[in-house]
mmCIF file of C-alpha atoms (C1' of nucleotides) in Angstrom:
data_model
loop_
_atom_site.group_PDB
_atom_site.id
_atom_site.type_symbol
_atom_site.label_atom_id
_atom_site.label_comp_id
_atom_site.label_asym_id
_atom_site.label_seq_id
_atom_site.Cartn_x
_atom_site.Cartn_y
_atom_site.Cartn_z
ATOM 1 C CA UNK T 1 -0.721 -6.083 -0.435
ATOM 2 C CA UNK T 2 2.925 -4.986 -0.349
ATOM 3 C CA UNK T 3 3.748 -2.445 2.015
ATOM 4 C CA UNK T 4 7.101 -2.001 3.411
ATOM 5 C CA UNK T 5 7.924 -5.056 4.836
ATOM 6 C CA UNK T 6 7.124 -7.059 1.942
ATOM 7 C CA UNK T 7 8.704 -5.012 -0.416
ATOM 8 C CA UNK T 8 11.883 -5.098 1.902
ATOM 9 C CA UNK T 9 12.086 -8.770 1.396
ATOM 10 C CA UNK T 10 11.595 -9.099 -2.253
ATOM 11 C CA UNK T 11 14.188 -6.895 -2.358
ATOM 12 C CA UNK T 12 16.342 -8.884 -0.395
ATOM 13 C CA UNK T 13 15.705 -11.877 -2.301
ATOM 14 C CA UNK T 14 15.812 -10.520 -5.581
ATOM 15 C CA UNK T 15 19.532 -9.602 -4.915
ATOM 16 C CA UNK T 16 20.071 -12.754 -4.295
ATOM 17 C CA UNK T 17 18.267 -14.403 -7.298
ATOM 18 C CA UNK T 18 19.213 -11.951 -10.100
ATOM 19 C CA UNK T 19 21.878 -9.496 -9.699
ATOM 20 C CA UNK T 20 24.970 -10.429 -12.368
ATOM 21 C CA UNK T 21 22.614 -11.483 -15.087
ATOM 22 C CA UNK T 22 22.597 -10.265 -17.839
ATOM 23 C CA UNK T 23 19.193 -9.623 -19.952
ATOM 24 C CA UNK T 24 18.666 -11.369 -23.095
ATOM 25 C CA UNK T 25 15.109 -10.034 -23.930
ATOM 26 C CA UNK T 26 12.381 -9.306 -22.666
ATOM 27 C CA UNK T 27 8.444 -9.887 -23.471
ATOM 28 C CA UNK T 28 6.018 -7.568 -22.403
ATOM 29 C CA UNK T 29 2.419 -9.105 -22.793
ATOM 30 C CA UNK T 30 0.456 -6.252 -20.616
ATOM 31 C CA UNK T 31 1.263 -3.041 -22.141
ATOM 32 C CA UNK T 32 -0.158 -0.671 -18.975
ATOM 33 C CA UNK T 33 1.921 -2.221 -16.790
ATOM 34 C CA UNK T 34 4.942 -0.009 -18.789
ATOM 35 C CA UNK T 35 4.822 3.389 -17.825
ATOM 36 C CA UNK T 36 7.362 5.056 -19.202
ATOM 37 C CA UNK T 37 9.072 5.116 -21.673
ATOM 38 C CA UNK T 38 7.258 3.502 -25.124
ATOM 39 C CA UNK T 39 6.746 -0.421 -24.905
ATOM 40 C CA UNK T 40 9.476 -0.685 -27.561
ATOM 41 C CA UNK T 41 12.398 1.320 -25.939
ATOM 42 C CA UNK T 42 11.603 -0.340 -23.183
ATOM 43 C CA UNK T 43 12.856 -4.269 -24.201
ATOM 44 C CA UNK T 44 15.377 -2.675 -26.896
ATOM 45 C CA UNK T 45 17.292 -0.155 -23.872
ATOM 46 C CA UNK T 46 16.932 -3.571 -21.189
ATOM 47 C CA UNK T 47 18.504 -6.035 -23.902
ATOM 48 C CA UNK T 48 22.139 -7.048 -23.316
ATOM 49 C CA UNK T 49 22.305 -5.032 -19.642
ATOM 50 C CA UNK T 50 23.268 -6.576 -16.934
ATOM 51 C CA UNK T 51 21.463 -6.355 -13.401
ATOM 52 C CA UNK T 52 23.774 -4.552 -11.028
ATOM 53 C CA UNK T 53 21.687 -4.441 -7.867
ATOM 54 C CA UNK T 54 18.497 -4.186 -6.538
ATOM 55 C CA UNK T 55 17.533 -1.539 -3.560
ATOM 56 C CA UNK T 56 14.141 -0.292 -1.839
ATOM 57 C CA UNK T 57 12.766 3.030 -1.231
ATOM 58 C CA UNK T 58 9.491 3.289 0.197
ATOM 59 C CA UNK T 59 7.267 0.573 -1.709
ATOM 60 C CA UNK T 60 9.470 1.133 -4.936
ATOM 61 C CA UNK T 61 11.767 -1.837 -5.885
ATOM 62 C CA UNK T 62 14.636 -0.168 -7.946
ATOM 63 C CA UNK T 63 16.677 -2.256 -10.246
ATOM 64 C CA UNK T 64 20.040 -0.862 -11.271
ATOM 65 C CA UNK T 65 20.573 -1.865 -14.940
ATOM 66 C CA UNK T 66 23.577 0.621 -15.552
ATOM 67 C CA UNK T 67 22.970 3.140 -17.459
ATOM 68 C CA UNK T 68 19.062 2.585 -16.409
ATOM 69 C CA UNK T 69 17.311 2.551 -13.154
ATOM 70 C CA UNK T 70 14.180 0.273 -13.809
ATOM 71 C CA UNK T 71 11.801 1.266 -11.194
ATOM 72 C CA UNK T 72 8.960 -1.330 -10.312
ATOM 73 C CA UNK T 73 6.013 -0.670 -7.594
ATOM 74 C CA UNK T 74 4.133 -3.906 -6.958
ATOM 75 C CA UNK T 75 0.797 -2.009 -5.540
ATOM 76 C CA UNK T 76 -1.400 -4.815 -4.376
ATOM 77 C CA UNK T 77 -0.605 -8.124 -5.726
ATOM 78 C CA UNK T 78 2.138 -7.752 -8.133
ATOM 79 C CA UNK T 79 4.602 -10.642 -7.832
ATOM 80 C CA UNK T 80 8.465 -11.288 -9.146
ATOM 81 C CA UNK T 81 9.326 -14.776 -9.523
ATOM 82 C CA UNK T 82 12.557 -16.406 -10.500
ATOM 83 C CA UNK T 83 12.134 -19.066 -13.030
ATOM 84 C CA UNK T 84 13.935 -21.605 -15.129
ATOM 85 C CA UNK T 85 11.139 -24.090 -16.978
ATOM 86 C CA UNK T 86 8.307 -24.022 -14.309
ATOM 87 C CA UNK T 87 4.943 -23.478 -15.830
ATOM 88 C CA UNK T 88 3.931 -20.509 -15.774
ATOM 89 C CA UNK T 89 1.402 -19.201 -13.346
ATOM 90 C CA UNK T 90 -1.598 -16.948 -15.221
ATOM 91 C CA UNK T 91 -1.480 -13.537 -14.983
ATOM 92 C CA UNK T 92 1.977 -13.264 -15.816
ATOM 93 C CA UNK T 93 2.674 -10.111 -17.304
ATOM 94 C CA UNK T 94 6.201 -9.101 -18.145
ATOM 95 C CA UNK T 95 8.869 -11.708 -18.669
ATOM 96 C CA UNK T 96 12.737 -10.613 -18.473
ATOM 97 C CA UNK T 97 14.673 -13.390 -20.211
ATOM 98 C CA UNK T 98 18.534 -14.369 -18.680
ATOM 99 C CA UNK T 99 21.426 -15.246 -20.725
ATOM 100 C CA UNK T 100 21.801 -17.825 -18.429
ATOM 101 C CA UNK T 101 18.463 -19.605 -19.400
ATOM 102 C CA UNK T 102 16.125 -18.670 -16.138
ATOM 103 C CA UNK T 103 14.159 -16.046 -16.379
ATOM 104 C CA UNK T 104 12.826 -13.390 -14.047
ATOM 105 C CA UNK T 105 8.339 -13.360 -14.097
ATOM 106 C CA UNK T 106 6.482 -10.358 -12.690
ATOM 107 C CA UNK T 107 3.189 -11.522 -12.421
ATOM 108 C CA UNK T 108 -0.170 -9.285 -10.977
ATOM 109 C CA UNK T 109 -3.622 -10.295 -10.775
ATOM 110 C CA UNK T 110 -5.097 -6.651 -10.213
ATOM 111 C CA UNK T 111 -3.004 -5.172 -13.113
ATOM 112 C CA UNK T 112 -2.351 -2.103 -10.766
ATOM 113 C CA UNK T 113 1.466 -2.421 -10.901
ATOM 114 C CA UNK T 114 4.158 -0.141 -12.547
ATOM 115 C CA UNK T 115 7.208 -0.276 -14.240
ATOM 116 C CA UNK T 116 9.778 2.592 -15.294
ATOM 117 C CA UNK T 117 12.968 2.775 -16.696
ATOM 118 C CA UNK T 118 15.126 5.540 -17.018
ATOM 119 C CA UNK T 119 18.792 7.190 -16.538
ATOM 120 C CA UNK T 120 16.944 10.431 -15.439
ATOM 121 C CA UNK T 121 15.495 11.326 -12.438
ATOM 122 C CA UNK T 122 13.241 13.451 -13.709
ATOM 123 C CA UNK T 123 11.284 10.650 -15.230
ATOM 124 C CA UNK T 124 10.953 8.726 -12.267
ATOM 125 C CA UNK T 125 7.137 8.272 -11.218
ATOM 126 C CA UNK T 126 5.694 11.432 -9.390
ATOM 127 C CA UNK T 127 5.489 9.301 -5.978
ATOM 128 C CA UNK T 128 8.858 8.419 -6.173
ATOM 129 C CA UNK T 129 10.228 11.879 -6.930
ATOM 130 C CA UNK T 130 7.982 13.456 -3.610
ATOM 131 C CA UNK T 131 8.789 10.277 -1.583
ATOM 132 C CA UNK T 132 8.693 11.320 2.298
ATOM 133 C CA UNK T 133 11.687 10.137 4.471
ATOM 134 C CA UNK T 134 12.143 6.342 5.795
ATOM 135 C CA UNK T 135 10.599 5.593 8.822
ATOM 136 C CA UNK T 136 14.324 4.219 9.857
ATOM 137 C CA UNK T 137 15.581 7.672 8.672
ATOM 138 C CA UNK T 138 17.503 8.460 12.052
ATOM 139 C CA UNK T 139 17.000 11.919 11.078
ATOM 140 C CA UNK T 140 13.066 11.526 11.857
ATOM 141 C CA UNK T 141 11.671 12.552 14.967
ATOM 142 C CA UNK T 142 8.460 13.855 16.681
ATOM 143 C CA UNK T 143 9.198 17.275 15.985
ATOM 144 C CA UNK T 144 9.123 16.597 12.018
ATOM 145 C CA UNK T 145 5.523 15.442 12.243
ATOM 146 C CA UNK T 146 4.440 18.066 14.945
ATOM 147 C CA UNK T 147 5.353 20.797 11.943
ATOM 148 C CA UNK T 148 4.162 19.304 9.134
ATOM 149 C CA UNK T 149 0.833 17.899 10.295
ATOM 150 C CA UNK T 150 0.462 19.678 14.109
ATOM 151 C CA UNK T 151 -2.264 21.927 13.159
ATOM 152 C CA UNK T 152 -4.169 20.224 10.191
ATOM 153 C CA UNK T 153 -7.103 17.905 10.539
ATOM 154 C CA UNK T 154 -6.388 15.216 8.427
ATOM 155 C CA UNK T 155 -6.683 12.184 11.056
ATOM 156 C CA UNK T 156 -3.681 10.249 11.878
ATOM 157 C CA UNK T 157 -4.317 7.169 9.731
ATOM 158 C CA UNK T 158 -4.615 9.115 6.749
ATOM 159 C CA UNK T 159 -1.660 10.844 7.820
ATOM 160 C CA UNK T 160 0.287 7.871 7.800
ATOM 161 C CA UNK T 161 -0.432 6.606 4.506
ATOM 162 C CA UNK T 162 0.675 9.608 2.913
ATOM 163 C CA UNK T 163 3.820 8.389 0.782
ATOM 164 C CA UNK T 164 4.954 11.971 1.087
ATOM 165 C CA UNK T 165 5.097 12.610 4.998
ATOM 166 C CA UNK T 166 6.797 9.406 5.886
ATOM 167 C CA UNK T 167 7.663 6.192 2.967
ATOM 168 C CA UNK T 168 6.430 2.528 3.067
ATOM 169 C CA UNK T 169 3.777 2.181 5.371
ATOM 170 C CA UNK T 170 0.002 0.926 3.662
ATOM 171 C CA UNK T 171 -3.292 0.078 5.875
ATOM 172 C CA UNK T 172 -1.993 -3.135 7.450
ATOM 173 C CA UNK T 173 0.917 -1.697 9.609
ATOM 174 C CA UNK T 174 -1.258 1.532 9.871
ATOM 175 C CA UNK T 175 -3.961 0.017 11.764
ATOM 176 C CA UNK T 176 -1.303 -2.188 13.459
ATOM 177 C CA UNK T 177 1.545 0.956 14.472
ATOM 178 C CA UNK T 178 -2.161 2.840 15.618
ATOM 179 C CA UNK T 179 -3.449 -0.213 18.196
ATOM 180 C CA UNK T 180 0.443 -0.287 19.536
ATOM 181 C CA UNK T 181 0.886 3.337 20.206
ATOM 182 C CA UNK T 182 -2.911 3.256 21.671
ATOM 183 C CA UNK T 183 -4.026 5.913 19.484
ATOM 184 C CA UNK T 184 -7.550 6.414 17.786
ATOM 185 C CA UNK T 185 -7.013 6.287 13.999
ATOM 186 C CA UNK T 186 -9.614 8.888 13.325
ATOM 187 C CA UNK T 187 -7.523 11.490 15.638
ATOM 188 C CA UNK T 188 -7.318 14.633 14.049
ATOM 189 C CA UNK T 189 -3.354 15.503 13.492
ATOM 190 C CA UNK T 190 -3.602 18.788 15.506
ATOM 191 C CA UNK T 191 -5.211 16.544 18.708
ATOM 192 C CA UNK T 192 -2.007 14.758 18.662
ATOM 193 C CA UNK T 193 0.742 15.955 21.268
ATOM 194 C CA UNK T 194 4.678 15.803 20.666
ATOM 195 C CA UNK T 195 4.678 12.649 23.070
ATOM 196 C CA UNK T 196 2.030 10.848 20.689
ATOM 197 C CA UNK T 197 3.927 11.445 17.805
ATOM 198 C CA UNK T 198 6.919 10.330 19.616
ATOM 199 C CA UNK T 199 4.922 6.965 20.419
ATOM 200 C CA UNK T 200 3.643 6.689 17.363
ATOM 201 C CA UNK T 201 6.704 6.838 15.481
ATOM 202 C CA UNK T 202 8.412 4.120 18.100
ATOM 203 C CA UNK T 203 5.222 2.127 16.980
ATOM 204 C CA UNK T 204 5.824 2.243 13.191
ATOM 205 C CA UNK T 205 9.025 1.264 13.695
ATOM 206 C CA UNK T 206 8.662 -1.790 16.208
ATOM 207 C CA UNK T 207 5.496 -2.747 13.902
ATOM 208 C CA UNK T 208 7.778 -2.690 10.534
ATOM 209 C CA UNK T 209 10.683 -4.089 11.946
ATOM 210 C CA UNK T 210 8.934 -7.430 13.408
ATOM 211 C CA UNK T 211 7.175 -8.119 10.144
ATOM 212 C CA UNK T 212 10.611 -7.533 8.295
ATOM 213 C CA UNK T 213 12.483 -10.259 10.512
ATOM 214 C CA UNK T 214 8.548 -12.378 9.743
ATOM 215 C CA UNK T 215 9.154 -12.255 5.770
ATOM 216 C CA UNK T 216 6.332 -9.720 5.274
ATOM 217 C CA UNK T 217 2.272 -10.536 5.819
ATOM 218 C CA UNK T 218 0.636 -12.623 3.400
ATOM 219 C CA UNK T 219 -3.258 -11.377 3.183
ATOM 220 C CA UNK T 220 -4.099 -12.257 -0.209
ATOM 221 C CA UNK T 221 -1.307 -13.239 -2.208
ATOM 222 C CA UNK T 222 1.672 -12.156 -1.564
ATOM 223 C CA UNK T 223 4.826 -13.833 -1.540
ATOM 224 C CA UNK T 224 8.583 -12.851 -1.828
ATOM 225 C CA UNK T 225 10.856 -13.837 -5.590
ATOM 226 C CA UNK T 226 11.034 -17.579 -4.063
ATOM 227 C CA UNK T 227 7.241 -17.752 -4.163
ATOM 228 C CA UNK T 228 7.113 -18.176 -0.435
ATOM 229 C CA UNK T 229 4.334 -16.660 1.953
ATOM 230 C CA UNK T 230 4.968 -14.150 4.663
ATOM 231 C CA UNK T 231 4.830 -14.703 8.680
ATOM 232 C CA UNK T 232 3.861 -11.760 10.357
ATOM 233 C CA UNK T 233 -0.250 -12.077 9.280
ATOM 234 C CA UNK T 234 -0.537 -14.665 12.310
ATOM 235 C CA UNK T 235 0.980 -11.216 14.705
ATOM 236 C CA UNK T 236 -1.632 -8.910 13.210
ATOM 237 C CA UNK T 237 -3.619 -6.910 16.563
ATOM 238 C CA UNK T 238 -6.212 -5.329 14.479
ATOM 239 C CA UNK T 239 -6.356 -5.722 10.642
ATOM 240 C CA UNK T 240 -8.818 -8.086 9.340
ATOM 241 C CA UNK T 241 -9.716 -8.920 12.856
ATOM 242 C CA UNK T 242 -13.192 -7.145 13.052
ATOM 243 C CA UNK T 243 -15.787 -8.558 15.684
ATOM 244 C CA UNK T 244 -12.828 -10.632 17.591
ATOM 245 C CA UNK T 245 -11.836 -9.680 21.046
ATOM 246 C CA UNK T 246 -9.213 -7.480 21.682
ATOM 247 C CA UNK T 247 -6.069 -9.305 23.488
ATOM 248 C CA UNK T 248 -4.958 -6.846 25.072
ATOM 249 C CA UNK T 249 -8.276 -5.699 26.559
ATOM 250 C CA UNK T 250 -10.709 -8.470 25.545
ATOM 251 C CA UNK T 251 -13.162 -5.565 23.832
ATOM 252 C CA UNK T 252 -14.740 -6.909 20.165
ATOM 253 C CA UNK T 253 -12.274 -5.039 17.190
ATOM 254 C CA UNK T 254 -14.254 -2.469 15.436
ATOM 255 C CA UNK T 255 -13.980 -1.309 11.645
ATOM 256 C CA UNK T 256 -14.735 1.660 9.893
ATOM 257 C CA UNK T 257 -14.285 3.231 6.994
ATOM 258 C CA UNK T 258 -11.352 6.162 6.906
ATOM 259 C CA UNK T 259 -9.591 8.366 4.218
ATOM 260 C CA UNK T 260 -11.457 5.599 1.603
ATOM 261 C CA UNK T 261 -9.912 2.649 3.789
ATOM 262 C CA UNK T 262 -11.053 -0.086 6.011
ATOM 263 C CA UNK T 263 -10.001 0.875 9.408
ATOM 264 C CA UNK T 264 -9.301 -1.468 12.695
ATOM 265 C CA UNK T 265 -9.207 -0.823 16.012
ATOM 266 C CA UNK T 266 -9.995 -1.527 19.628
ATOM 267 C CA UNK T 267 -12.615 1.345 21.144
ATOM 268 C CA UNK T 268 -11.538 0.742 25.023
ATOM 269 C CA UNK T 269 -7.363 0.746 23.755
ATOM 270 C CA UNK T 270 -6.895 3.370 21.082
ATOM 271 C CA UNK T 271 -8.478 6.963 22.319
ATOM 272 C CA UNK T 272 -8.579 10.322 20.931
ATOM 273 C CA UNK T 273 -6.021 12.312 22.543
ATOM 274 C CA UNK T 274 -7.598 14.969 25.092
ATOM 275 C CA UNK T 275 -7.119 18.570 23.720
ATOM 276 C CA UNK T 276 -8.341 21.530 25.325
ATOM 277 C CA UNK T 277 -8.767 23.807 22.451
ATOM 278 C CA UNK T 278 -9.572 27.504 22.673
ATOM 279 C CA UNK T 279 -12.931 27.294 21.808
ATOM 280 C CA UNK T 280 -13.619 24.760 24.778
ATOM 281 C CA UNK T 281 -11.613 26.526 27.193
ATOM 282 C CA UNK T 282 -13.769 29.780 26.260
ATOM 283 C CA UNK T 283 -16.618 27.822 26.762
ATOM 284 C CA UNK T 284 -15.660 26.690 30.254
ATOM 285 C CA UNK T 285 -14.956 30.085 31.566
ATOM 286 C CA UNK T 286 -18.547 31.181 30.331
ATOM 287 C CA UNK T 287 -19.835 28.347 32.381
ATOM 288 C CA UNK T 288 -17.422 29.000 34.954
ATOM 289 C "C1'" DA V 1 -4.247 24.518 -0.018
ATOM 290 C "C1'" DG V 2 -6.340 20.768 2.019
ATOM 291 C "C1'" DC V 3 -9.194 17.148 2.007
ATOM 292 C "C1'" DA V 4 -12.527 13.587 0.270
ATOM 293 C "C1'" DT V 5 -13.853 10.817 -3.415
ATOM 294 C "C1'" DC V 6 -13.297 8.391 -7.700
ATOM 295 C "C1'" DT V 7 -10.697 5.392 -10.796
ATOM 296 C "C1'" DC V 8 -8.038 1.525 -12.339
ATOM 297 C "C1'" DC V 9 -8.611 -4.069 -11.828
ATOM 298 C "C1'" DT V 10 -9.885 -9.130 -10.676
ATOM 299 C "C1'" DG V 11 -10.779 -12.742 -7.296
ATOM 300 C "C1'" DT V 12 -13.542 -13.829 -3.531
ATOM 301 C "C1'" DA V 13 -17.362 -13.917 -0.372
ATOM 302 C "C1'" DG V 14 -22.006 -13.418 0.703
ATOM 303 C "C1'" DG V 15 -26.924 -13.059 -0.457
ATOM 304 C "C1'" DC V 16 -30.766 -14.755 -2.875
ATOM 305 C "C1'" DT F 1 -25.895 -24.287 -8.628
ATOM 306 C "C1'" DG F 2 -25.510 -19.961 -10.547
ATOM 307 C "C1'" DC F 3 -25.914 -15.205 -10.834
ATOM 308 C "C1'" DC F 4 -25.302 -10.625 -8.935
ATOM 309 C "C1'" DT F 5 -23.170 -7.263 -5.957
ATOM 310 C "C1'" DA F 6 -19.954 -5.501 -2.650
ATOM 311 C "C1'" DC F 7 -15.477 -5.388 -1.248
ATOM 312 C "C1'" DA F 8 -10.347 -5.428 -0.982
ATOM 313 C "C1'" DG F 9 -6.670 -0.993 -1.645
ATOM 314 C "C1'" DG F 10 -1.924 2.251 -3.688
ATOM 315 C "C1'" DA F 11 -1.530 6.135 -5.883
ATOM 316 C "C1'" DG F 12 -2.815 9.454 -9.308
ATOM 317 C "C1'" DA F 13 -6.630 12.366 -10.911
ATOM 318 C "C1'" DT F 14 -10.454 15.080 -9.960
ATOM 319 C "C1'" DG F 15 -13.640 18.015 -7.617
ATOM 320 C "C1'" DC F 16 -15.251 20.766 -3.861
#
DNA sequence: AGCATCTCCTGTAGGC
DNA sequence: TGCCTACAGGAGATGC
């Protein structure tokens, strides 16, 4: 499943592997995948443009196809695949044919992905338009998430995979970020201090950039435009590892079930902050 | 408003 | 072996 990371190097790759071609036609063979606009304007506006680069922001992979932006999100298995006369792989669901005789497969097993193209902003998908900032946004600090999640109580994980509050980061590198900054993922937001944000933060980052420099995490099937798997599942703490010991503490990995998502973490490592709210403090003067 | 739950979808794993 | 069910999850919709 995409998240960051993986998206990151797709990116990468795919301005390597396409930018300067030019678009002969293209075949769309799963109509949901095409969002907006109709299936039709969508291979007539893309024929005869050429790809002028290819940049990230949050999961989103956004072509620029001047005068278009086409805006892909891969969701969980959606694959792009750079192609000459390979045989095709099943599943494959929108083909953009070169000039140049290679062509450019996006290919997705779950069907969840999207694609939209458009010279407006206003049409680009609702997540992109609210997008929070990068968590490599230097601009981004503790104090950002102590105001706009210090007194709710939404718990942390859930926190951190809204798109909205802060871009790119899915369930893997939330468990994983979590285990590093030694933070329960069932914390309530208000329960977190302006030093565990701080940490916290520090741990998204150092999480996200060490699967970066691994080429992503494969889990089920992802892999970058070459068709090559990612590193960084071998470095995973937490995710998937439910029943194995800890190593940093030897205690067994637990997993629930939070904000609709399996959930990892080590009980003796990852606490609930301590909070002394009013109601406790009132209660230990009446028993004082 | 804020939060939880449901929905989309298919391959895989586990139980019987 | 073969069938059935649960599960995986990003993001938008829905409901409380």
């Amino acid at each position: 499943m995409p998240e960051l990371p993986e998206v990151e190097h797709v990116c990468r790759n795919l301005q390597k592997l396409v930018v300067g071609k030019t678009i002969g036609c293209v075949e769309v063979r799963l109509p949901r995948i095409i969002c907006y606009p109709s299936i039709q304007e969508f291979c007539a506006q893309l024929q005869g443009l050429t790809i002028q680069g290819v940049r990230r922001r949050g999961k989103y992979l956004i072509f620029s196809i001047p005068p278009f932006e086409l805006i892909s999100h891969l969701r969980m298995e959606g694959q792009y695949r750079l192609a000459i006369s390979e045989e095709e792989q099943p599943h494959t669901h929108v083909v953009f044919h070169f000039t140049d005789g290679t062509e450019l497969r996006y290919r997705d097993v779950r069907q969840f992905g999207t694609m939209h193209l458009t010279d407006r902003p206003e049409n680009y998908p609702i997540g992109l338009q609210t997008l929070g900032p990068e968590p490599f946004d230097e601009s981004l600090n503790a104090s950002y998430f102590l105001q706009i999640a210090g007194r709710r109580k939404l718990s942390v994980k859930a926190l951190l995979l809204q798109q909205d509050v802060i871009a790119g980061i899915g369930n893997i590198y939330a468990d994983e970020a979590l285990f590093l900054a030694g933070i329960h993922p069932a914390a309530s937001c208000w329960q977190l201090k302006k030093k565990d944000w701080q940490r916290l933060l520090v741990s998204v980052r150092e999480i996200l950039q060490m699967a970066i420099e691994a080429g992503g995490s494969t889990i089920r099937s992802y892999a970058d435009g070459y068709g090559r798997h990612g590193g960084f599942q071998i470095q995973l703490q937490v995710y998937q590892r439910e029943g194995q010991p800890c190593q940093h503490c030897g205690r067994e990995i637990v997993k629930i079930r939070l904000a609709g998502r399996g959930t990892h973490f080590c009980p003796k490592c990852q606490k609930i902050p301590r909070v002394q709210s009013d109601s406790q403090s009132v209660q230990r003067r009446k028993e004082a």
